[in-house]
Short mmCIF file of N, CA and C in Angstrom, two decimals:
data_model
loop_
_atom_site.label_atom_id
_atom_site.label_comp_id
_atom_site.label_asym_id
_atom_site.label_seq_id
_atom_site.Cartn_x
_atom_site.Cartn_y
_atom_site.Cartn_z
N UNK A 1 171.84 222.20 152.94
CA UNK A 1 171.98 222.79 154.25
C UNK A 1 173.47 222.92 154.55
N UNK A 2 173.89 224.11 154.88
CA UNK A 2 175.30 224.32 155.23
C UNK A 2 175.62 223.55 156.51
N UNK A 3 176.84 223.02 156.54
CA UNK A 3 177.22 222.24 157.71
C UNK A 3 178.73 222.22 157.87
N UNK A 4 179.17 221.75 159.04
CA UNK A 4 180.59 221.67 159.38
C UNK A 4 181.05 220.21 159.42
N UNK A 5 180.32 219.35 158.76
CA UNK A 5 180.59 217.92 158.85
C UNK A 5 181.99 217.56 158.35
N UNK A 6 182.38 218.07 157.19
CA UNK A 6 183.69 217.73 156.65
C UNK A 6 184.80 218.21 157.59
N UNK A 7 184.68 219.42 158.10
CA UNK A 7 185.68 219.95 159.02
C UNK A 7 185.82 219.06 160.25
N UNK A 8 184.70 218.68 160.82
CA UNK A 8 184.74 217.83 162.01
C UNK A 8 185.33 216.46 161.70
N UNK A 9 184.98 215.92 160.55
CA UNK A 9 185.51 214.62 160.14
C UNK A 9 187.03 214.68 159.96
N UNK A 10 187.49 215.70 159.25
CA UNK A 10 188.92 215.84 158.98
C UNK A 10 189.70 216.07 160.27
N UNK A 11 189.14 216.85 161.19
CA UNK A 11 189.80 217.08 162.48
C UNK A 11 190.07 215.77 163.21
N UNK A 12 189.21 214.79 163.03
CA UNK A 12 189.37 213.49 163.69
C UNK A 12 190.22 212.52 162.86
N UNK A 13 190.56 212.92 161.65
CA UNK A 13 191.37 212.06 160.79
C UNK A 13 190.59 210.90 160.21
N UNK A 14 189.28 211.05 160.08
CA UNK A 14 188.43 209.99 159.56
C UNK A 14 188.21 210.16 158.07
N UNK A 15 188.06 209.05 157.37
CA UNK A 15 187.64 209.07 155.98
C UNK A 15 186.12 209.16 155.94
N UNK A 16 185.59 209.44 154.77
CA UNK A 16 184.13 209.42 154.63
C UNK A 16 183.59 208.04 154.92
N UNK A 17 184.32 207.02 154.52
CA UNK A 17 183.91 205.64 154.78
C UNK A 17 183.83 205.37 156.28
N UNK A 18 184.83 205.81 157.03
CA UNK A 18 184.83 205.60 158.48
C UNK A 18 183.68 206.34 159.15
N UNK A 19 183.43 207.56 158.73
CA UNK A 19 182.31 208.31 159.30
C UNK A 19 180.99 207.64 158.96
N UNK A 20 180.86 207.20 157.72
CA UNK A 20 179.65 206.49 157.32
C UNK A 20 179.40 205.26 158.17
N UNK A 21 180.46 204.49 158.42
CA UNK A 21 180.32 203.29 159.25
C UNK A 21 179.89 203.65 160.66
N UNK A 22 180.45 204.71 161.21
CA UNK A 22 180.10 205.14 162.57
C UNK A 22 178.64 205.59 162.64
N UNK A 23 178.13 206.12 161.54
CA UNK A 23 176.76 206.64 161.52
C UNK A 23 175.75 205.63 160.96
N UNK A 24 176.26 204.55 160.38
CA UNK A 24 175.36 203.56 159.79
C UNK A 24 174.83 203.98 158.44
N UNK A 25 175.61 204.76 157.70
CA UNK A 25 175.21 205.19 156.36
C UNK A 25 176.38 204.92 155.40
N UNK A 26 176.14 205.07 154.12
CA UNK A 26 177.18 204.82 153.13
C UNK A 26 178.14 206.01 153.02
N UNK A 27 179.29 205.74 152.40
CA UNK A 27 180.24 206.82 152.12
C UNK A 27 179.59 207.84 151.20
N UNK A 28 178.77 207.37 150.27
CA UNK A 28 178.09 208.27 149.34
C UNK A 28 177.12 209.21 150.08
N UNK A 29 176.48 208.70 151.12
CA UNK A 29 175.57 209.53 151.92
C UNK A 29 176.36 210.61 152.65
N UNK A 30 177.53 210.26 153.18
CA UNK A 30 178.38 211.24 153.85
C UNK A 30 178.81 212.31 152.86
N UNK A 31 179.22 211.88 151.66
CA UNK A 31 179.63 212.82 150.63
C UNK A 31 178.50 213.76 150.27
N UNK A 32 177.29 213.24 150.12
CA UNK A 32 176.14 214.07 149.77
C UNK A 32 175.85 215.11 150.86
N UNK A 33 176.04 214.75 152.12
CA UNK A 33 175.85 215.71 153.21
C UNK A 33 176.94 216.77 153.18
N UNK A 34 178.20 216.32 153.04
CA UNK A 34 179.32 217.26 153.06
C UNK A 34 179.27 218.26 151.91
N UNK A 35 178.79 217.82 150.77
CA UNK A 35 178.72 218.71 149.60
C UNK A 35 177.38 219.42 149.51
N UNK A 36 176.57 219.25 150.54
CA UNK A 36 175.28 219.93 150.68
C UNK A 36 174.30 219.60 149.55
N UNK A 37 174.43 218.38 149.01
CA UNK A 37 173.50 217.93 147.98
C UNK A 37 172.22 217.38 148.59
N UNK A 38 172.32 216.92 149.84
CA UNK A 38 171.16 216.39 150.56
C UNK A 38 171.20 216.88 152.00
N UNK A 39 170.02 217.10 152.55
CA UNK A 39 169.90 217.47 153.96
C UNK A 39 169.75 216.19 154.78
N UNK A 40 170.28 216.19 156.00
CA UNK A 40 170.13 214.99 156.83
C UNK A 40 168.72 214.87 157.37
N UNK A 41 168.30 213.65 157.61
CA UNK A 41 167.05 213.43 158.33
C UNK A 41 167.27 213.91 159.76
N UNK A 42 166.22 214.10 160.50
CA UNK A 42 166.34 214.50 161.89
C UNK A 42 167.11 213.45 162.68
N UNK A 43 166.82 212.18 162.40
CA UNK A 43 167.51 211.09 163.08
C UNK A 43 169.01 211.12 162.79
N UNK A 44 169.38 211.30 161.53
CA UNK A 44 170.79 211.32 161.16
C UNK A 44 171.49 212.55 161.74
N UNK A 45 170.84 213.69 161.72
CA UNK A 45 171.44 214.91 162.31
C UNK A 45 171.70 214.69 163.80
N UNK A 46 170.78 214.03 164.48
CA UNK A 46 170.96 213.73 165.90
C UNK A 46 172.14 212.77 166.11
N UNK A 47 172.24 211.73 165.27
CA UNK A 47 173.35 210.78 165.41
C UNK A 47 174.69 211.46 165.17
N UNK A 48 174.75 212.38 164.21
CA UNK A 48 175.98 213.14 163.96
C UNK A 48 176.33 213.97 165.20
N UNK A 49 175.33 214.64 165.76
CA UNK A 49 175.57 215.47 166.94
C UNK A 49 176.08 214.65 168.11
N UNK A 50 175.50 213.50 168.33
CA UNK A 50 175.95 212.62 169.42
C UNK A 50 177.37 212.14 169.16
N UNK A 51 177.65 211.72 167.93
CA UNK A 51 178.97 211.21 167.59
C UNK A 51 180.06 212.26 167.84
N UNK A 52 179.78 213.51 167.48
CA UNK A 52 180.77 214.57 167.66
C UNK A 52 180.62 215.32 168.98
N UNK A 53 179.66 214.90 169.80
CA UNK A 53 179.41 215.50 171.11
C UNK A 53 179.23 217.00 171.02
N UNK A 54 178.37 217.41 170.08
CA UNK A 54 178.07 218.83 169.87
C UNK A 54 176.57 218.99 169.62
N UNK A 55 176.04 220.14 169.92
CA UNK A 55 174.64 220.38 169.58
C UNK A 55 174.44 220.35 168.06
N UNK A 56 173.28 219.91 167.63
CA UNK A 56 172.95 219.87 166.20
C UNK A 56 173.22 221.23 165.56
N UNK A 57 172.88 222.32 166.27
CA UNK A 57 173.02 223.66 165.73
C UNK A 57 174.48 224.06 165.49
N UNK A 58 175.40 223.38 166.17
CA UNK A 58 176.83 223.65 165.95
C UNK A 58 177.36 222.99 164.68
N UNK A 59 176.62 222.02 164.18
CA UNK A 59 177.06 221.26 163.01
C UNK A 59 176.28 221.65 161.76
N UNK A 60 174.98 221.79 161.90
CA UNK A 60 174.11 222.10 160.77
C UNK A 60 173.48 223.47 160.95
N UNK A 61 173.48 224.25 159.88
CA UNK A 61 172.90 225.59 159.89
C UNK A 61 171.50 225.52 159.31
N UNK A 62 170.53 226.01 160.04
CA UNK A 62 169.14 226.04 159.56
C UNK A 62 168.96 227.25 158.67
N UNK A 63 168.75 227.05 157.38
CA UNK A 63 168.60 228.19 156.47
C UNK A 63 167.29 228.96 156.69
N UNK A 64 166.38 228.40 157.44
CA UNK A 64 165.07 229.03 157.67
C UNK A 64 164.99 229.74 159.02
N UNK A 65 166.10 229.75 159.75
CA UNK A 65 166.09 230.38 161.07
C UNK A 65 166.38 231.86 160.98
#
């Protein structure tokens, strides 16, 4: 799933490790999302949206829409 996660993370000056800690996931999970190897669960997508104070649709692109 295409996303803006890396851009948002870099804008804040966070490492993947720091973002993972903020979201309660591993650095490897953040990397998998950023490289679009895995799609986020609904719960994780919501936590990302809350953390960055943006709608889910601003961060993740639905390929089926």
